[in-house]
Amino acid sequence: MKTNYFLFFLMALFAGNVSAQESILVINSGTKQIAQLNAVDGTVMNPAFIDMSTVSSGTIKGIAQVGDKIWISDQTQDKIHIYNLDGTFSSVITGGLDNLRGLNVVNNEVWVTNAGSGNSATANSIARFSTAGTFLGFYPSITSPFDVLDSKNGFVYISSLSNNGIQKMDYTGNVTGNFVAPGFFQNTQQINLNNAGNMIVAVFQNHSGGNNAGIYVLSITDASILNYWPVTAGQLRGTIQTGNGNYLYSTGSGVFSIDAATGTVSSVASGAYQYFTKINTAAMGTSEAKSTDVKLYPNPVSDRLYITSQKKIKDVMVYSADGKLLKKLSEVKTDLLVSDLPPGTYFMMMTIDNTQKSVKFIKK
């Protein structure tokens, strides 16, 4: 009996109470790849869910699901890369943008933080787009904006470089004050909502006033500090909460998980990581969700891994759990020798019908 690839992949890799269609994506700006993590516990499912190393990209920074697409901001190439929910390339938005950071869906639009004035862009602003990618104009914002977050209560929050605070804005672009006052934090990067609807803030640098770098949980009603975990190593960039209540954060050296109850930190992946987002592939269109039968066996494997598929497989790549490319083949028919790999978890990326697919396997 043949195994439906899409169902096999999801059933094998997802766990817990979160829907099997939900996962977390995080940007690896060093390898120019988007890693896919388990939404429940943050473990790596696919270190190269999207591989942007073959496209013209610079420092990729922000990421968000927009309907049935994934939008990725490019800070140094001044563009927005758009991918389908299965990780295949869709399109790109260029022109009129400069020094992009975080982006998010806000009130059925896409808001992108734009810091620079090059390419005729408006410096220190929010660039607005329809979900179809049509440019809607700029809203002036706080100096050097770094991320934007829709609170779902009629207000938008914008983080910033230096000690400018976190700005509060309504959906029409009117600045209504500061959610976090200037001089409280030093260099805030990604902001997010946790499972309880409060704000999570990734604070990049120690402030002379005493609020040091780390992950802060702020009350969404009055910005009071509800919790704090210091981050003393690396350059803090992104943060998100997983389904089990713990928190992930990213730095220039990797992705880490904080046990919310004990504060214990554990490593998830190594590399130069940026922002996180959650995606739900239930929004996938019929053509994107069309599956290809593929199976790896035996799994776990000690010597030779056998591969079966209804269709021709090409461009096979094997990655370690931390995203390092270990093997690359132009084509494979039935088997792959893996006896030279040390014991551990690996991911096989392959191209089938011009679509990248991934399957996890374990080397004994």
Coordinates of C-alpha atoms in Angstrom, one line a residue:
M1 CA 0.0 0.0 0.0
K2 CA 1.5 3.3 -1.1
T3 CA 1.9 6.1 1.5
N4 CA 0.6 9.5 0.7
Y5 CA 3.7 11.7 1.1
F6 CA 2.0 14.7 2.6
L7 CA 0.1 12.7 5.3
F8 CA 3.1 10.6 6.0
F9 CA 5.3 13.6 6.5
L10 CA 2.9 15.4 8.8
M11 CA 2.0 12.3 10.8
A12 CA 5.6 11.3 11.3
L13 CA 6.9 14.7 12.3
F14 CA 4.1 16.5 14.2
A15 CA 3.2 15.7 17.8
G16 CA 1.2 17.0 20.7
N17 CA -2.1 18.8 20.9
V18 CA -1.3 21.5 18.3
S19 CA -2.9 20.9 14.9
A20 CA -0.8 18.8 12.6
Q21 CA -1.1 21.6 10.1
E22 CA 0.7 24.1 12.3
S23 CA 4.4 24.6 12.7
I24 CA 6.9 27.3 13.4
L25 CA 9.3 28.8 10.8
V26 CA 12.5 30.6 11.7
I27 CA 15.0 32.4 9.4
N28 CA 18.6 31.3 9.2
S29 CA 20.2 34.3 7.6
G30 CA 23.6 32.6 7.6
T31 CA 22.7 29.7 5.3
K32 CA 19.7 31.6 3.7
Q33 CA 17.3 28.9 4.7
I34 CA 14.0 28.8 6.6
A35 CA 13.9 26.1 9.2
Q36 CA 10.6 24.4 10.2
L37 CA 10.1 23.6 13.9
N38 CA 7.5 21.6 15.8
A39 CA 4.9 24.1 17.1
V40 CA 4.4 22.1 20.3
D41 CA 8.0 21.8 21.6
G42 CA 10.2 23.7 19.1
T43 CA 12.2 20.7 17.9
V44 CA 13.6 20.8 14.4
M45 CA 11.4 19.2 11.8
N46 CA 13.2 20.4 8.6
P47 CA 16.3 22.7 8.7
A48 CA 15.8 23.7 5.1
F49 CA 12.0 23.9 4.6
I50 CA 12.8 26.9 2.3
D51 CA 16.2 27.2 0.6
M52 CA 16.9 30.7 -0.5
S53 CA 20.6 30.2 -1.2
T54 CA 19.8 29.9 -5.0
V55 CA 17.9 33.1 -5.3
S56 CA 19.2 36.7 -5.1
S57 CA 18.9 37.4 -1.4
G58 CA 20.8 39.4 1.2
T59 CA 20.1 39.5 5.0
I60 CA 16.7 37.9 5.3
K61 CA 15.0 39.1 8.5
G62 CA 11.2 39.0 9.0
I63 CA 8.7 36.3 8.1
A64 CA 4.9 36.0 8.2
Q65 CA 2.2 33.9 6.7
V66 CA -0.1 35.9 4.5
G67 CA -3.1 33.7 3.5
D68 CA -1.7 30.8 1.4
K69 CA 1.8 32.5 1.1
I70 CA 4.9 33.1 3.2
W71 CA 6.4 36.6 3.0
I72 CA 10.0 37.1 3.9
S73 CA 11.7 40.5 4.2
D74 CA 15.2 41.1 2.8
Q75 CA 17.0 43.8 4.8
T76 CA 19.9 44.4 2.5
Q77 CA 18.4 43.6 -0.9
D78 CA 15.3 45.8 -0.2
K79 CA 12.8 43.3 -1.4
I80 CA 10.1 40.9 -0.1
H81 CA 10.4 37.3 -1.2
I82 CA 7.1 35.4 -1.4
Y83 CA 6.8 31.6 -1.2
N84 CA 4.0 29.0 -1.3
L85 CA 3.1 27.1 1.9
D86 CA 4.9 24.0 0.5
G87 CA 8.2 26.0 0.4
T88 CA 8.3 26.6 -3.3
F89 CA 9.0 30.1 -4.8
S90 CA 6.1 32.3 -5.8
S91 CA 7.1 35.9 -6.5
V92 CA 9.1 38.9 -5.3
I93 CA 8.2 42.5 -4.5
T94 CA 10.9 45.1 -5.4
G95 CA 11.2 48.8 -5.6
G96 CA 10.4 51.7 -3.3
L97 CA 11.7 49.9 -0.2
D98 CA 14.9 50.3 1.9
N99 CA 16.3 48.5 5.0
L100 CA 13.4 46.2 5.8
R101 CA 13.1 44.4 9.1
G102 CA 10.0 42.7 10.5
L103 CA 6.6 42.4 8.8
N104 CA 3.2 41.1 9.8
V105 CA -0.5 40.9 8.8
V106 CA -2.3 43.9 10.3
N107 CA -6.0 44.4 9.8
N108 CA -6.1 42.4 6.6
E109 CA -3.1 44.3 5.2
V110 CA 0.7 43.5 5.3
W111 CA 2.7 46.0 7.2
V112 CA 6.5 46.0 6.7
T113 CA 9.0 48.0 8.8
N114 CA 11.0 50.3 6.5
A115 CA 14.0 52.1 8.1
G116 CA 15.8 53.7 5.1
S117 CA 15.1 56.3 2.5
G118 CA 16.8 54.7 -0.5
N119 CA 14.9 53.7 -3.6
S120 CA 12.5 56.6 -3.0
A121 CA 11.2 54.9 0.2
T122 CA 10.0 56.9 3.2
A123 CA 12.5 56.5 6.0
N124 CA 11.2 55.4 9.5
S125 CA 7.9 54.2 8.3
I126 CA 5.5 51.3 7.8
A127 CA 5.2 50.2 4.1
R128 CA 1.7 48.8 3.6
F129 CA 0.6 46.2 1.0
S130 CA -2.6 44.4 0.2
T131 CA -2.4 40.7 0.8
A132 CA -2.1 40.3 -3.0
G133 CA 1.0 42.4 -2.9
T134 CA -0.3 45.8 -4.1
F135 CA 1.5 48.7 -2.5
L136 CA -0.9 50.9 -0.4
G137 CA 1.5 53.6 0.8
F138 CA 3.6 54.5 3.9
Y139 CA 2.7 55.4 7.5
P140 CA 5.4 57.4 9.3
S141 CA 6.5 55.5 12.4
I142 CA 9.0 55.5 15.3
T143 CA 12.7 56.0 14.4
S144 CA 14.4 52.9 13.0
P145 CA 11.4 50.5 13.3
F146 CA 12.4 46.8 13.8
D147 CA 9.1 44.9 14.0
V148 CA 5.3 45.4 13.8
L149 CA 2.6 43.5 15.7
D150 CA -1.2 43.6 15.5
S151 CA -2.6 43.2 19.0
K152 CA -6.0 42.3 17.5
N153 CA -7.6 45.0 19.7
G154 CA -7.5 47.9 17.2
F155 CA -3.9 48.8 17.9
V156 CA -0.5 48.1 16.3
Y157 CA 2.8 48.0 18.2
I158 CA 6.2 48.9 16.6
S159 CA 9.5 48.1 18.1
S160 CA 12.7 50.1 17.4
L161 CA 16.4 50.4 17.5
S162 CA 18.2 52.3 20.3
N163 CA 16.1 53.2 23.4
N164 CA 13.1 54.7 21.5
G165 CA 10.5 52.4 23.1
I166 CA 7.6 50.6 21.5
Q167 CA 5.2 52.8 19.6
K168 CA 1.4 52.4 19.6
M169 CA -0.5 53.2 16.4
D170 CA -4.1 52.6 15.2
Y171 CA -5.1 51.0 12.0
T172 CA -5.3 54.3 10.1
G173 CA -1.7 55.3 11.0
N174 CA -2.4 57.6 13.8
V175 CA 0.2 57.4 16.6
T176 CA -1.6 57.1 19.9
G177 CA 1.5 57.2 22.1
N178 CA 4.0 54.7 23.4
F179 CA 3.2 51.2 24.7
V180 CA 6.7 51.1 26.2
A181 CA 8.2 54.5 27.0
P182 CA 11.6 55.7 25.6
G183 CA 14.6 54.9 27.8
F184 CA 13.1 51.6 29.2
F185 CA 14.7 49.1 26.8
Q186 CA 17.8 49.2 24.6
N187 CA 17.3 47.9 21.1
T188 CA 14.1 45.9 20.8
Q189 CA 13.8 43.5 17.9
Q190 CA 11.0 40.9 17.4
I191 CA 7.8 41.4 19.3
N192 CA 5.1 38.7 19.4
L193 CA 2.0 37.6 21.3
N194 CA 2.3 34.7 23.7
N195 CA -0.4 32.0 24.2
A196 CA -2.2 34.3 26.8
G197 CA -2.3 37.3 24.4
N198 CA 0.5 39.2 26.2
M199 CA 3.5 40.7 24.4
I200 CA 6.8 38.9 24.2
V201 CA 9.8 41.2 23.5
A202 CA 13.3 40.3 22.3
V203 CA 15.6 42.9 23.9
F204 CA 18.9 42.9 22.1
Q205 CA 21.1 44.9 24.5
N206 CA 21.5 45.9 28.1
H207 CA 20.1 49.3 29.0
S208 CA 22.1 51.6 31.4
G209 CA 18.9 52.1 33.4
G210 CA 18.9 48.4 34.4
N211 CA 16.7 46.5 32.0
N212 CA 19.1 44.0 30.5
A213 CA 19.0 42.0 27.3
G214 CA 16.6 39.1 27.3
I215 CA 13.1 37.9 26.7
Y216 CA 10.4 40.0 28.4
V217 CA 6.7 39.2 28.8
L218 CA 4.7 42.4 29.1
S219 CA 1.0 42.8 30.0
I220 CA -0.9 43.8 26.8
T221 CA -3.0 46.1 28.9
D222 CA -0.4 48.2 30.7
A223 CA 3.1 47.0 29.6
S224 CA 4.0 45.9 33.1
I225 CA 6.7 43.2 33.2
L226 CA 5.1 39.8 33.9
N227 CA 8.2 37.7 33.3
Y228 CA 11.8 38.0 32.2
W229 CA 14.6 35.6 31.2
P230 CA 18.1 37.0 30.7
V231 CA 20.0 36.3 27.5
T232 CA 23.7 37.0 28.1
A233 CA 25.3 35.2 25.1
G234 CA 24.8 36.1 21.5
Q235 CA 22.8 38.8 19.8
L236 CA 19.1 38.4 20.6
R237 CA 16.8 38.8 17.6
G238 CA 13.6 36.8 17.7
T239 CA 11.2 35.1 20.1
I240 CA 8.0 33.0 20.0
Q241 CA 6.1 30.8 22.5
T242 CA 5.6 27.1 21.7
G243 CA 2.4 25.1 22.4
N244 CA 3.9 23.5 25.6
G245 CA 4.3 27.0 27.2
N246 CA 8.0 27.3 26.7
Y247 CA 9.7 30.1 24.7
L248 CA 12.1 30.0 21.8
Y249 CA 14.6 32.7 21.0
S250 CA 17.2 33.3 18.3
T251 CA 20.6 34.8 18.3
G252 CA 23.5 35.1 15.9
S253 CA 24.7 31.7 17.2
G254 CA 21.5 29.6 17.2
V255 CA 17.9 28.9 18.3
F256 CA 17.3 28.1 22.0
S257 CA 14.4 27.0 24.2
I258 CA 13.6 28.4 27.6
D259 CA 11.7 26.3 30.1
A260 CA 9.1 28.8 31.3
A261 CA 8.8 27.1 34.7
T262 CA 12.5 26.7 35.5
G263 CA 14.3 29.1 33.2
T264 CA 16.5 26.3 32.0
V265 CA 17.9 27.0 28.5
S266 CA 18.6 24.3 25.9
S267 CA 20.0 24.5 22.4
V268 CA 17.7 23.7 19.5
A269 CA 19.9 24.6 16.4
S270 CA 23.1 26.4 15.7
G271 CA 23.5 29.2 13.1
A272 CA 22.7 32.9 12.6
Y273 CA 18.9 33.0 13.1
Q274 CA 16.5 35.9 12.9
Y275 CA 12.7 36.1 13.3
F276 CA 10.0 33.4 14.0
T277 CA 6.4 33.0 12.8
K278 CA 3.7 30.3 13.0
I279 CA 2.2 28.9 9.8
N280 CA -0.9 26.8 9.3
T281 CA -1.0 24.8 6.0
A282 CA -4.7 24.4 6.2
A283 CA -4.7 27.5 4.0
M284 CA -2.9 25.6 1.2
G285 CA -4.5 25.7 -2.2
T286 CA -5.5 22.4 -3.9
S287 CA -2.6 22.6 -6.4
E288 CA -0.1 23.2 -3.7
A289 CA -1.3 20.4 -1.5
K290 CA -1.2 17.8 -4.2
S291 CA 1.0 15.0 -2.9
T292 CA 3.6 12.7 -4.3
D293 CA 4.0 9.2 -3.0
V294 CA 7.5 8.8 -1.4
K295 CA 8.8 6.5 1.3
L296 CA 12.2 5.9 3.0
Y297 CA 13.0 2.5 4.5
P298 CA 14.3 1.1 6.8
N299 CA 13.9 4.0 9.1
P300 CA 15.8 4.1 11.4
V301 CA 18.6 3.0 9.1
S302 CA 22.2 1.7 9.7
D303 CA 23.6 1.2 6.2
R304 CA 21.6 1.7 3.1
L305 CA 18.4 3.8 2.8
Y306 CA 15.9 2.7 0.2
I307 CA 13.6 5.2 -1.5
T308 CA 10.4 4.6 -3.4
S309 CA 8.3 7.2 -5.2
Q310 CA 5.6 7.3 -7.9
K311 CA 7.6 9.9 -9.8
K312 CA 11.2 10.7 -10.7
I313 CA 13.3 12.1 -7.8
K314 CA 16.2 14.5 -8.5
D315 CA 18.4 16.9 -6.6
V316 CA 18.6 14.9 -3.4
M317 CA 20.3 16.6 -0.5
V318 CA 20.8 15.3 3.1
Y319 CA 21.0 17.8 5.9
S320 CA 22.0 17.5 9.5
A321 CA 19.5 18.6 12.2
D322 CA 21.3 22.0 12.5
G323 CA 21.0 22.7 8.8
K324 CA 24.4 21.6 7.4
L325 CA 24.4 20.1 3.9
L326 CA 26.1 16.7 4.1
K327 CA 25.3 15.0 0.8
K328 CA 24.1 16.2 -2.5
L329 CA 23.1 14.0 -5.5
S330 CA 21.8 15.1 -8.9
E331 CA 19.5 12.1 -9.1
V332 CA 18.7 9.0 -7.0
K333 CA 16.6 6.0 -8.1
T334 CA 16.3 3.4 -5.3
D335 CA 18.9 3.8 -2.5
L336 CA 21.4 6.0 -0.8
L337 CA 24.4 4.8 1.3
V338 CA 24.4 6.5 4.7
S339 CA 26.7 4.3 6.7
D340 CA 29.3 7.1 6.8
L341 CA 26.9 9.3 8.8
P342 CA 27.2 9.4 12.6
P343 CA 24.1 8.3 14.6
G344 CA 21.4 11.1 14.7
T345 CA 18.5 12.7 13.0
Y346 CA 18.7 13.8 9.4
F347 CA 16.5 15.3 6.7
M348 CA 16.4 14.3 3.1
M349 CA 15.4 17.1 0.7
M350 CA 14.4 16.1 -2.8
T351 CA 12.9 17.7 -5.9
I352 CA 9.8 16.0 -7.3
D353 CA 7.9 17.7 -10.1
N354 CA 9.8 20.9 -9.5
T355 CA 8.6 20.9 -5.9
Q356 CA 10.9 20.4 -2.9
K357 CA 9.9 17.7 -0.4
S358 CA 11.5 16.7 2.9
V359 CA 11.5 13.5 4.9
K360 CA 13.1 12.9 8.2
F361 CA 15.2 9.7 8.9
I362 CA 17.2 8.4 11.8
K363 CA 20.7 7.0 11.4
K364 CA 21.3 4.2 14.0

